[in-house]
Coordinates of C-alpha atoms and ligand atoms in Angstrom, one line a residue:
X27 CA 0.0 0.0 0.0
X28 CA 2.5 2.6 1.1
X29 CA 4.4 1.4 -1.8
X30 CA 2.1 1.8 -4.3
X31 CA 1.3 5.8 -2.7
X32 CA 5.0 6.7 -3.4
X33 CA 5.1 5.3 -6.4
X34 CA 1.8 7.0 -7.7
X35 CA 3.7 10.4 -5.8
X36 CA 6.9 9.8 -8.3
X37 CA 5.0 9.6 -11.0
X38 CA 2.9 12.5 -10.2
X39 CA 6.1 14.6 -9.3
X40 CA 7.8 13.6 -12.9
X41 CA 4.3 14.7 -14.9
X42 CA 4.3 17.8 -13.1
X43 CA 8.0 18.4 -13.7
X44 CA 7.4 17.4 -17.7
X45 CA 4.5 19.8 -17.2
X46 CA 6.4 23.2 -15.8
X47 CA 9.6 21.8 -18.8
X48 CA 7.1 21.8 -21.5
X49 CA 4.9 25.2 -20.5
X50 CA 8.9 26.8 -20.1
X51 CA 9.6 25.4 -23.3
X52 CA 6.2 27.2 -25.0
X53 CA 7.3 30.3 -23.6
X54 CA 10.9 30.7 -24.9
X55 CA 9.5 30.0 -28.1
X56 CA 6.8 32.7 -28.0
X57 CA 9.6 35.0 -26.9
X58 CA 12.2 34.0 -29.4
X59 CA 9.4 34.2 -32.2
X60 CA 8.5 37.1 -31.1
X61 CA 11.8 38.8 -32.6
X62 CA 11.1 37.0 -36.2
X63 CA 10.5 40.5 -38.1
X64 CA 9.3 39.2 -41.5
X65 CA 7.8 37.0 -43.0
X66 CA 8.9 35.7 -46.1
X67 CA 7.4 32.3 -45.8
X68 CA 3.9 34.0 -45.4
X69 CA 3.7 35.9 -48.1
X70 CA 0.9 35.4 -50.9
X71 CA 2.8 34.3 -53.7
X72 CA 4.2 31.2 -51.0
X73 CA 3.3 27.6 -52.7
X74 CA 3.9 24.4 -53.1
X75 CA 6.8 23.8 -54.9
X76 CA 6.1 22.8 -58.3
X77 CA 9.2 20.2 -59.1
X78 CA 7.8 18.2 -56.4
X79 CA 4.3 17.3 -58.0
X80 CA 3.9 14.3 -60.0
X81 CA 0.7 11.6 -60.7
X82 CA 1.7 9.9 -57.6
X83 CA 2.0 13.0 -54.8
X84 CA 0.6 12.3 -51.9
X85 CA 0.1 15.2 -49.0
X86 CA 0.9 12.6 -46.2
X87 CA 4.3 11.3 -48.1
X88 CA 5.4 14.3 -49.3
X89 CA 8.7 14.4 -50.5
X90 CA 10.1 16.4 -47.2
X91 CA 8.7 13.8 -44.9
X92 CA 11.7 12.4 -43.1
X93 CA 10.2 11.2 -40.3
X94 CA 10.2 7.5 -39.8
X95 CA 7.3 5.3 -38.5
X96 CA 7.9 3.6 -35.1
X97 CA 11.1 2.4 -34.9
X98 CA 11.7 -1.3 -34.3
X99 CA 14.9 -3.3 -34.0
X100 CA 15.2 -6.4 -36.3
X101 CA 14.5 -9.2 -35.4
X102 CA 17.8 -10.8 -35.3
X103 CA 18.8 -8.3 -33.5
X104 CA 15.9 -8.9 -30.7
X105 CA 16.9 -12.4 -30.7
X106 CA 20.6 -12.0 -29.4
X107 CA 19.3 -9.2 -27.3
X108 CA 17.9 -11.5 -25.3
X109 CA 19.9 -14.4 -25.2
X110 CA 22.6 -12.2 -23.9
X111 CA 20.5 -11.0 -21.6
X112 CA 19.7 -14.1 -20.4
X113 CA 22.9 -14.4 -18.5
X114 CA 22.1 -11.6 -16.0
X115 CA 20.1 -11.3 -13.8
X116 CA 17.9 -8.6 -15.5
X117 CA 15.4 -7.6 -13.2
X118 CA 18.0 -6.4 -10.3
X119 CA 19.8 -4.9 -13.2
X120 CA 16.5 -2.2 -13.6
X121 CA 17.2 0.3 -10.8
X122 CA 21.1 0.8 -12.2
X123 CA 19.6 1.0 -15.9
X124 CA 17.0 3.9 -14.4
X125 CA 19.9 6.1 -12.9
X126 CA 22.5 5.2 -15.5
X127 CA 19.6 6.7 -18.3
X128 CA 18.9 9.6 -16.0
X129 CA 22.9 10.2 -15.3
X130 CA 22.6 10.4 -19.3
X131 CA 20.0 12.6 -19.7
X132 CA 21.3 15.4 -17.4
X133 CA 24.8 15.0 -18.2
X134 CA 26.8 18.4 -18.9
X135 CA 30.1 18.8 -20.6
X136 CA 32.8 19.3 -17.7
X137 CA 33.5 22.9 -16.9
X138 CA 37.0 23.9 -17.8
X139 CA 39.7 24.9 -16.0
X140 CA 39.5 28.5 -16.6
X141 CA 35.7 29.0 -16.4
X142 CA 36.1 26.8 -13.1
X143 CA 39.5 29.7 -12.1
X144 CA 36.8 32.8 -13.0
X145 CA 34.2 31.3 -11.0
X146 CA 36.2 30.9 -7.7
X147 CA 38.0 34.7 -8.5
X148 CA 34.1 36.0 -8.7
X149 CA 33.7 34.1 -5.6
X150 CA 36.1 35.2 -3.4
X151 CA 35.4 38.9 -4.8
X152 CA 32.1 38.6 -3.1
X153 CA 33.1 36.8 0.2
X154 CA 36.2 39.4 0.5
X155 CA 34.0 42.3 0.2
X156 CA 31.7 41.9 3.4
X157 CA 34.8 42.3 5.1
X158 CA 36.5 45.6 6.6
X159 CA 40.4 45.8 4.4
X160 CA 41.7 47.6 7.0
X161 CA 42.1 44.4 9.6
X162 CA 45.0 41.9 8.3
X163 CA 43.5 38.3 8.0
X164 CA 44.9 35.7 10.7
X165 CA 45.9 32.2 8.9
X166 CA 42.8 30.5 10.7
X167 CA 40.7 33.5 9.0
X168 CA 42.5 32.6 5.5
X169 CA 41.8 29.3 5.7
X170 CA 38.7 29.5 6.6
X171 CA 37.6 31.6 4.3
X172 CA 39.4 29.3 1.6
X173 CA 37.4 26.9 3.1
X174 CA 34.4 28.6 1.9
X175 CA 35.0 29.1 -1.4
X176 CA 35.6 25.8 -1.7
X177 CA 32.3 24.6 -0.4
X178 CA 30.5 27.2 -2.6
X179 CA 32.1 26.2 -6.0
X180 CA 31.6 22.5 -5.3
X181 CA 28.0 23.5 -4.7
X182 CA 27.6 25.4 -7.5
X183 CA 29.5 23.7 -10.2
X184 CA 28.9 20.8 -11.9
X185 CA 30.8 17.8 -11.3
X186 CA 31.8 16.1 -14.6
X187 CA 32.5 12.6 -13.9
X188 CA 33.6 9.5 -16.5
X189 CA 31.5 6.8 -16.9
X190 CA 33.3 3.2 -16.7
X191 CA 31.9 1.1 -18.7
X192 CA 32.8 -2.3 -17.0
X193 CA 30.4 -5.4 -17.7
X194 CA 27.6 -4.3 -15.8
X195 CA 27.4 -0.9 -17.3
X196 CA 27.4 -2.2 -20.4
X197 CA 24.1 -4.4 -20.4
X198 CA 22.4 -1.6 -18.3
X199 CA 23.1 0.5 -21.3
X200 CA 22.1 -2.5 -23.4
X201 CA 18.9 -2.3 -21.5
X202 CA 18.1 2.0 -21.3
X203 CA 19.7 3.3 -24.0
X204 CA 20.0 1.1 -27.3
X205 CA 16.8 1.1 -28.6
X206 CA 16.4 4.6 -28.3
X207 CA 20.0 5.3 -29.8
X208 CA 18.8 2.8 -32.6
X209 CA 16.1 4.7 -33.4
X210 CA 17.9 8.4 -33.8
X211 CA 20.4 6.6 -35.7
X212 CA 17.7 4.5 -37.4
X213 CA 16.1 8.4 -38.5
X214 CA 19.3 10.3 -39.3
X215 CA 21.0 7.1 -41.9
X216 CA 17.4 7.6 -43.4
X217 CA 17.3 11.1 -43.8
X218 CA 20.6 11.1 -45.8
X219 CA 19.3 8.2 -48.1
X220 CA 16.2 9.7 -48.7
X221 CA 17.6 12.7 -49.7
X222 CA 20.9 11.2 -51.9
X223 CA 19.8 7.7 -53.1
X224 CA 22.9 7.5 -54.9
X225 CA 25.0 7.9 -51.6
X226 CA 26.4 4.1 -50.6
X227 CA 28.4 4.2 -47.0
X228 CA 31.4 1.7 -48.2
X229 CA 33.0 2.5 -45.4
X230 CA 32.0 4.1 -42.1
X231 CA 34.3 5.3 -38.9
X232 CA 32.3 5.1 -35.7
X233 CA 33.8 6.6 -32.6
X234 CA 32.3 5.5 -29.4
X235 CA 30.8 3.1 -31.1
X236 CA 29.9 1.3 -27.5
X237 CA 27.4 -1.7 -28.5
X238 CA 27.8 -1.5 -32.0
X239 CA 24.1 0.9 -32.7
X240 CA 25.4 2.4 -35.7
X241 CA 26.5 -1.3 -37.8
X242 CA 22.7 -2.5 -36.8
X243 CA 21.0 0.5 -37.9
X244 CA 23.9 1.0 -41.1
X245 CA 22.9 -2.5 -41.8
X246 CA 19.4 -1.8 -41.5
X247 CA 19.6 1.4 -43.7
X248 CA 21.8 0.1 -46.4
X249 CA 21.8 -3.3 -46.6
X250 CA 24.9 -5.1 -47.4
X251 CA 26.7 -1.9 -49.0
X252 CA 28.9 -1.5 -46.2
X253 CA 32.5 -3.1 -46.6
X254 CA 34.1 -1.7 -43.8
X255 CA 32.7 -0.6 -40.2
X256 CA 35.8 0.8 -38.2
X257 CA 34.0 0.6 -34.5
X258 CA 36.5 2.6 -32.0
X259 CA 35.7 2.5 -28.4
X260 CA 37.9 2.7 -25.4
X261 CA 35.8 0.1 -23.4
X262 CA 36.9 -3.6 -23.7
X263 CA 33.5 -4.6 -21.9
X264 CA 31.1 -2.1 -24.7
X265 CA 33.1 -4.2 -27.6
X266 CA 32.7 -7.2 -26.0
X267 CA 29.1 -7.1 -26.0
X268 CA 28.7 -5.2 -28.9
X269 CA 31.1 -8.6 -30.7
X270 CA 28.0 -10.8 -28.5
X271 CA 25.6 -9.4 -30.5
X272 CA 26.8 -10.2 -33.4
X273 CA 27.2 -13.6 -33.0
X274 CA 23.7 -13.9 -31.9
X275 CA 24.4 -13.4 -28.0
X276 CA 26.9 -16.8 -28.2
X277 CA 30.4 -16.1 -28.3
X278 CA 31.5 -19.8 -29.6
X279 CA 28.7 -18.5 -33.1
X280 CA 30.3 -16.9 -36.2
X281 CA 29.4 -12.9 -36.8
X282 CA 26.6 -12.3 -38.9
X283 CA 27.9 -9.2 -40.2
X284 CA 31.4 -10.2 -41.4
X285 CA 32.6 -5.9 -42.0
X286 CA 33.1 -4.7 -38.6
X287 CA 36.2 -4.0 -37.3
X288 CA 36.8 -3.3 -33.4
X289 CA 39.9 -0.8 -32.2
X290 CA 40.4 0.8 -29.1
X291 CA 42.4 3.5 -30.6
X292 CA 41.5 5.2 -34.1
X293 CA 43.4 4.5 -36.7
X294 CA 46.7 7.1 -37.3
X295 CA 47.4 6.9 -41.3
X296 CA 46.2 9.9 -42.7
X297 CA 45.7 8.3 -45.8
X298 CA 43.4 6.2 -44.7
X299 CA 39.0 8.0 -45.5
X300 CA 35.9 7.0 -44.9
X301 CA 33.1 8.1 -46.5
X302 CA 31.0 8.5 -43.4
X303 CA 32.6 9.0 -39.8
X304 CA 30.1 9.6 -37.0
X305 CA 30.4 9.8 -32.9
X306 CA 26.9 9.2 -31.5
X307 CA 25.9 10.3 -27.7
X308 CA 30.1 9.5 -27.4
X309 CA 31.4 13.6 -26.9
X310 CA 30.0 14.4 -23.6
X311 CA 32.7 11.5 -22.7
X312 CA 34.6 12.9 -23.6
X313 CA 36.8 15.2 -20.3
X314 CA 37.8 18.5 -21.6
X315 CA 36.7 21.1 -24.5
X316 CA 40.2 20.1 -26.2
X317 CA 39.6 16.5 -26.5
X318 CA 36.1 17.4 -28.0
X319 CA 37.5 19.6 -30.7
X320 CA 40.5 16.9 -31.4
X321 CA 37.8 14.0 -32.0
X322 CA 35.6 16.5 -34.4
X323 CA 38.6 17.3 -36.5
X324 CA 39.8 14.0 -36.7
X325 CA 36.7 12.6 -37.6
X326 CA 36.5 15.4 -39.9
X327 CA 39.9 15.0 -41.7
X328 CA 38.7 11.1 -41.8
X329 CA 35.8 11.2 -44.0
X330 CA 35.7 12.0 -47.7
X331 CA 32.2 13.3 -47.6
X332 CA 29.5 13.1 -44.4
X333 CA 30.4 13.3 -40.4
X334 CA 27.6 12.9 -38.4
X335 CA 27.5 14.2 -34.5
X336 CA 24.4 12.6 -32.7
X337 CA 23.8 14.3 -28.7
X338 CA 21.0 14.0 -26.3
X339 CA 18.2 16.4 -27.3
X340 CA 18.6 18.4 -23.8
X341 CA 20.4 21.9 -23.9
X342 CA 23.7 20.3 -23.1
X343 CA 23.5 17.8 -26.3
X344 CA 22.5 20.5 -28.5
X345 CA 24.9 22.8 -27.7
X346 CA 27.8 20.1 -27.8
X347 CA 26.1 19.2 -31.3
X348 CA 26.7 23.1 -32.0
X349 CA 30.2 23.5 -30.7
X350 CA 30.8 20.6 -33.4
X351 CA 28.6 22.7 -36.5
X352 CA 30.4 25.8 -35.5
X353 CA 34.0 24.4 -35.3
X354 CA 33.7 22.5 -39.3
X355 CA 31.8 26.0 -40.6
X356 CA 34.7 28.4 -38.7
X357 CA 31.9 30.1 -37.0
X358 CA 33.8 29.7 -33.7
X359 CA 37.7 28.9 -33.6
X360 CA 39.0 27.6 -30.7
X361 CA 41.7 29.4 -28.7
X362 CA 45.1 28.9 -27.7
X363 CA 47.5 26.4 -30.2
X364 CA 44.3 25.1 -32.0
X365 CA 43.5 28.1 -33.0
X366 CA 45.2 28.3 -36.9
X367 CA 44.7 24.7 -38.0
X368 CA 43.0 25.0 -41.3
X369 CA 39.7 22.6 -41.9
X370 CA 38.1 21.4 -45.1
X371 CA 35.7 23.4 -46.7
X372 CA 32.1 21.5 -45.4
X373 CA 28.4 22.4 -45.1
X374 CA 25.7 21.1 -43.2
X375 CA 23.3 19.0 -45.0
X376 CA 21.0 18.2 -42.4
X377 CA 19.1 19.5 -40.2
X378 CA 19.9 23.3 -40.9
X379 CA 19.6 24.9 -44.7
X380 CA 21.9 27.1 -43.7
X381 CA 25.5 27.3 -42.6
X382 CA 24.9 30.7 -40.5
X383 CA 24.8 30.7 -36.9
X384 CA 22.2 28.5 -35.2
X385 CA 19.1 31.3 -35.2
X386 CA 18.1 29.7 -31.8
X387 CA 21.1 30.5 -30.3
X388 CA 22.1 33.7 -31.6
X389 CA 18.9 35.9 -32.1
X390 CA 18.0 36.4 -28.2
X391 CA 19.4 35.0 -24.6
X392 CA 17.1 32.3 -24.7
X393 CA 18.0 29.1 -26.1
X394 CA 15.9 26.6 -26.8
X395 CA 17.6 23.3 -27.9
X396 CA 17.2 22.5 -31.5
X397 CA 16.3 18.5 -31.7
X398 CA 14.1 16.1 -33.6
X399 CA 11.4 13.2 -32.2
X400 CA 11.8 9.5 -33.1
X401 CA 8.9 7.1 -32.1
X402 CA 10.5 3.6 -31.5
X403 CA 9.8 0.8 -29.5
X404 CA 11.2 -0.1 -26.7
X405 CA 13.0 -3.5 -25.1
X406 CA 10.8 -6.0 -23.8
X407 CA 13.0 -7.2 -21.7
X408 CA 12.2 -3.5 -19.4
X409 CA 8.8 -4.8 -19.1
X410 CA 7.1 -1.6 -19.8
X411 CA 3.7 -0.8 -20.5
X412 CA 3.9 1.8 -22.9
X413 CA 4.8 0.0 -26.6
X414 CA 5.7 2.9 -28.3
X415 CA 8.7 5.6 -26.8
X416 CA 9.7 9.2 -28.0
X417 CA 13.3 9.6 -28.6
X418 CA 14.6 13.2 -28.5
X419 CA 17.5 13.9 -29.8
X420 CA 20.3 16.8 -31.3
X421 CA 22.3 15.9 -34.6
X422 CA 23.9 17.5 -37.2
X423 CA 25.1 16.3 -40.9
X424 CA 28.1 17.8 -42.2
X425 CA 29.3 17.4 -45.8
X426 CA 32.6 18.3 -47.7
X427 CA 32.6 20.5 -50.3
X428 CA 30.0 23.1 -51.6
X429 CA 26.2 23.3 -50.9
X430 CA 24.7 21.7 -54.0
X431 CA 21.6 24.0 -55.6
X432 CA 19.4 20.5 -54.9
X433 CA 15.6 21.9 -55.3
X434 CA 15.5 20.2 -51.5
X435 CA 17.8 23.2 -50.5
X436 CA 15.0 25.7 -50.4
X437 CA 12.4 24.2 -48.6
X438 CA 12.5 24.8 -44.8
X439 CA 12.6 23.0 -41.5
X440 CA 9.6 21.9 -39.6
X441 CA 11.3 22.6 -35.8
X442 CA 8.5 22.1 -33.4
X443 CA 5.7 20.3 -33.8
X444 CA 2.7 21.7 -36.7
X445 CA -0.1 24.0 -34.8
X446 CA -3.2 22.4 -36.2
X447 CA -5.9 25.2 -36.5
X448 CA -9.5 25.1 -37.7
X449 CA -8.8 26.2 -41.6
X450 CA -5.3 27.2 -41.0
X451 CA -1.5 25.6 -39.3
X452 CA 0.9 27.7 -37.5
X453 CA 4.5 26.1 -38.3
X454 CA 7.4 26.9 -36.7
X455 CA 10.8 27.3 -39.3
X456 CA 13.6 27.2 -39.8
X457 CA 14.6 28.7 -43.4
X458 CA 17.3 28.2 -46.1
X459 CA 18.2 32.2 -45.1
X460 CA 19.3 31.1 -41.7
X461 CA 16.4 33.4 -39.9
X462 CA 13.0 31.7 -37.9
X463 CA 10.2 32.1 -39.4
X464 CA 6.4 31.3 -37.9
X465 CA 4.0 31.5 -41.1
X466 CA 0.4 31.4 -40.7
X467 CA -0.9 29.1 -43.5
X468 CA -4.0 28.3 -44.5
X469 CA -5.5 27.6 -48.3
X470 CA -7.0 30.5 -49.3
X471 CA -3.6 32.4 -48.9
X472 CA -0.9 29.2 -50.4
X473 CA -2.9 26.9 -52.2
X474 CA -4.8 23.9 -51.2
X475 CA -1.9 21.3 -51.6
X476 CA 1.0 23.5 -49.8
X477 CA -1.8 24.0 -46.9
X478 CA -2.5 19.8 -46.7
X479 CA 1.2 19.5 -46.6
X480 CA 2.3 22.0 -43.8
X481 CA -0.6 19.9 -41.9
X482 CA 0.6 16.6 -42.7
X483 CA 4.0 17.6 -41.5
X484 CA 6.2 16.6 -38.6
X485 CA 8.9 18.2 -36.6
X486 CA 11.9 17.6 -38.3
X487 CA 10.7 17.2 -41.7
X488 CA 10.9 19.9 -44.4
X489 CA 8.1 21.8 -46.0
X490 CA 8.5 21.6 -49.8
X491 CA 7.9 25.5 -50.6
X492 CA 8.5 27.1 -53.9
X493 CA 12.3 28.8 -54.0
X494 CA 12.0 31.7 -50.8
X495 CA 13.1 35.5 -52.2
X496 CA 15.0 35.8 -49.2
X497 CA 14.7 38.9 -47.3
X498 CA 17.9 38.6 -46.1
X499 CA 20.4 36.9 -47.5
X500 CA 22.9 34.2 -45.3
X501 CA 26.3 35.5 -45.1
X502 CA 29.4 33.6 -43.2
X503 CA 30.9 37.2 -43.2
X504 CA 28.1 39.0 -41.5
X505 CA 29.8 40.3 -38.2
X506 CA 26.8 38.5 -35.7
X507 CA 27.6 35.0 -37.7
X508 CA 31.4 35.0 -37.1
X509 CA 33.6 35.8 -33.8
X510 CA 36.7 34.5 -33.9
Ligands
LIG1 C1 27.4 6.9 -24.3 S1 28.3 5.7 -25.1 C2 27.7 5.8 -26.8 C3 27.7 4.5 -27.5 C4 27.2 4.4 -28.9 N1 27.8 5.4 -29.8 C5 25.7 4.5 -29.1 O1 25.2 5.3 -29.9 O2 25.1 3.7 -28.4 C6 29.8 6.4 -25.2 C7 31.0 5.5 -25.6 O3 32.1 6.3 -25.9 C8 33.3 5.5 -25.4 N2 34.4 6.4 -25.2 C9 34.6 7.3 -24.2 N3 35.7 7.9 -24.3 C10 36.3 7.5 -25.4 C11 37.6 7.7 -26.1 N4 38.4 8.6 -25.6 N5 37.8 7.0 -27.2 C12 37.0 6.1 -27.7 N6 35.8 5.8 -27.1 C13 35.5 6.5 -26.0 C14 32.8 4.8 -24.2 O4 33.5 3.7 -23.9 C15 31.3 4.5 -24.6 O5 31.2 3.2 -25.1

């Protein structure tokens, strides 16, 4: 009885807390929307972009739907899943899989050394004033009021710790996080094969790769095209079950996909590309800002054409997400000896149309975390009630080279979800000129088929409008867009 009270308290306490995050959430955007000055998106002479009709267009499937249906993992997949779990005891496994997945969710990047050095200088600044200068400080007084500091900035700033990924660990992230991580990764390999068929992965760099996510949901996404997955992760345990897996949870059975290659250490020869590297939920791992701008570039001067960075949809993801975005485009170079190391040319593909600084960072002091939704399905080994899950997530696609002029390269981002109105849709956008836009449309003003489409949209797909006469033009040069 008094059991079941606390546990209907929790779950009160987390609706209410999902309440107050979503009503916040509503209100940053009315603010930040609130500074969109025009509308170029609403304008009358706004339709449906004429390349994309043909005998078979349908409103629901339109061509800038990239959002997949509920995510499941294969079968074979499911299979080892759970004759690897098998060997542990699972149910006393479920409390450490709930705080490992909530560690996850919450987890910052760790504060560095001189942010942490300003902080304790601000710090003593106000502790030293409330006292008179005149009267010289004993040593007890000195060290007590070192003390203090001390307590203060623990309290105050976040503790970064790494996560070991010993045995244990590694099947309660089995257990909380792979089908979700599936799923986002499921979404974003689709997304770039919807949008260039021609594109085959013949060899993909993951690093982080943990349980192997990306070769199931490569595999999944391009079946059998992929020659070589280079899977580099510093845990022996995460390879070890990730190798598990593929031998259908039995380590005496033969791998079923024959291409994946495990190192603990990436591969050094310069020479050697791939034409898709990725790190997935890895760079918050990672300890300081350095080692995070290191593994981008590396990963960058590894591929021949896509990188793909995959966070956590909270604030923290997002902005890690954009510290990668911004470092590849030159919008922000780091300091200090990294500071003149000359990148690649590059420009993100997906989910921006743009390669100007993030609008919903830069236009006002609120941010609001740029992510996407993925519907999948969870384990059924967690024993949950709910069959379907929402997966929230922050990614970007970078790409060498120039931005094509693909028709696809006008239309805009859906980036919350479609306001369905009696006889008219509020969307929320994200447009090719790097600005926000929140168009009013209905089918009187843009035509019956652009109308059914914005309404048949999801967040995170793009909204197949004819070419945008930009107000305002994106410019890497514009003085708010770069800050070196
Ligand atoms: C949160 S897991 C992500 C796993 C996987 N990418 C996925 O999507 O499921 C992070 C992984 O990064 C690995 N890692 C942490 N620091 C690393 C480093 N310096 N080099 C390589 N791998 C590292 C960890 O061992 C862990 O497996």
């Amino acid at each position: 009885m008094a059991a079941s009270y606390v546990k209907d308290v929790t779950v009160l306490c987390s609706y209410s807390q999902l309440l107050k995050r979503n009503i916040h959430r509503q209100l940053c955007i009315k603010l930040k929307y609130s500074t969109v000055a025009e509308l170029t998106v609403e304008n009358n002479q706004t339709t449906i972009d004429e390349n994309v009709k043909s005998e078979s267009f349908k409103h629901r499937s339109h061509p800038g739907v990239l959002k997949c249906k509920r995510v499941v993992l294969p079968v074979r997949l499911q299979e080892s899943i759970s004759v690897l779990l098998e060997k542990y005891p699972v149910h006393q496994l479920h409390g450490q899989t709930q705080f490992l997945v909530n560690y996850l969710a919450s987890r910052k990047r760790p504060i560095e050394d001189d942010e942490l050095r300003k902080q304790a200088i601000k710090l003593e600044n106000e502790i030293s004033t409330n006292r008179s200068g005149d009267i010289p400080e004993r040593p007890k007084e000195l060290k007590k009021r070192k003390s203090l500091i001390m307590n203060k900035l623990r309290r105050s700033v976040y503790h970064w710790q790494p996560i070991i990924y010993n045995e244990m660990v590694a099947v309660a992230y089995l257990l909380g996080r792979f089908a979700p991580n599936y799923a986002a990764l499921y979404r974003v390999f689709n997304e770039i094969k919807r949008r260039e068929p021609e594109f085959r992965p013949e060899a993909i760099l993951d690093f982080g790769s943990g349980l192997g996510t990306s070769v199931w949901a490569a595999e999944a996404t391009w079946e059998n095209q992929v020659k070589e997955y280079m899977c580099v992760d510093i845990s022996k345990s995460m390879h070890a079950t990730a190798d598990s897996l593929l031998r259908d949870g039995d380590e005496n059975k033969e791998r079923f996909i024959k291409t994946v290659f495990q190192r603990h250490f990436t591969p050094l020869s310069p020479d050697r590309k791939y034409n898709m590297t990725m790190s997935a939920f890895s760079l918050l791992d990672l300890p300081t800002k350095s080692d995070r701008v290191n593994t981008i570039r590396m990963l960058w001067m590894k591929t021949d054409d896509f990188l793909l960075i995959i966070e956590t949809g909270s604030r923290e993801g997002f902005e890690t997400v954009n510290e990668a975005r911004d470092l590849i485009l030159g919008i922000q170079r780091p300091s200090g000896k990294d500071k003149n190391v000359e990148l690649e040319d590059g420009y993100v593909f997906a989910p921006c149309q743009h390669d100007v600084s993030c609008p919903r960072k830069s236009s006002t002091d609120v941010i609001i975390p740029c992510n996407c939704m993925q519907d999948y399905q969870p384990l059924k080994e967690l024993k949950l009630k709910l069959n379907t899950m929402k997966e929230r997530f922050s990614y970007v696609i970078l790409r060498k080279g120039q931005r094509k002029n693909r028709v696809d390269d006008h239309w805009p981002r859906v980036i919350e979800p479609v306001l369905q109105r009696s006889s008219h849709v509020i969307c929320y956008l994200c447009c090719p000129n790097g600005q926000l836009e929140r168009p009013t449309i209905t089918a009187a003003k843009h035509g019956r088929d652009l109308y059914r489409c914005a309404r048949l949209s999801n967040h995170g797909d793009l909204l197949p409008i004819s070419h945008l006469e930009s107000s305002n033009p994106p410019s890497l040069t514009n003085e708010n867009n770069k800050s070196n």
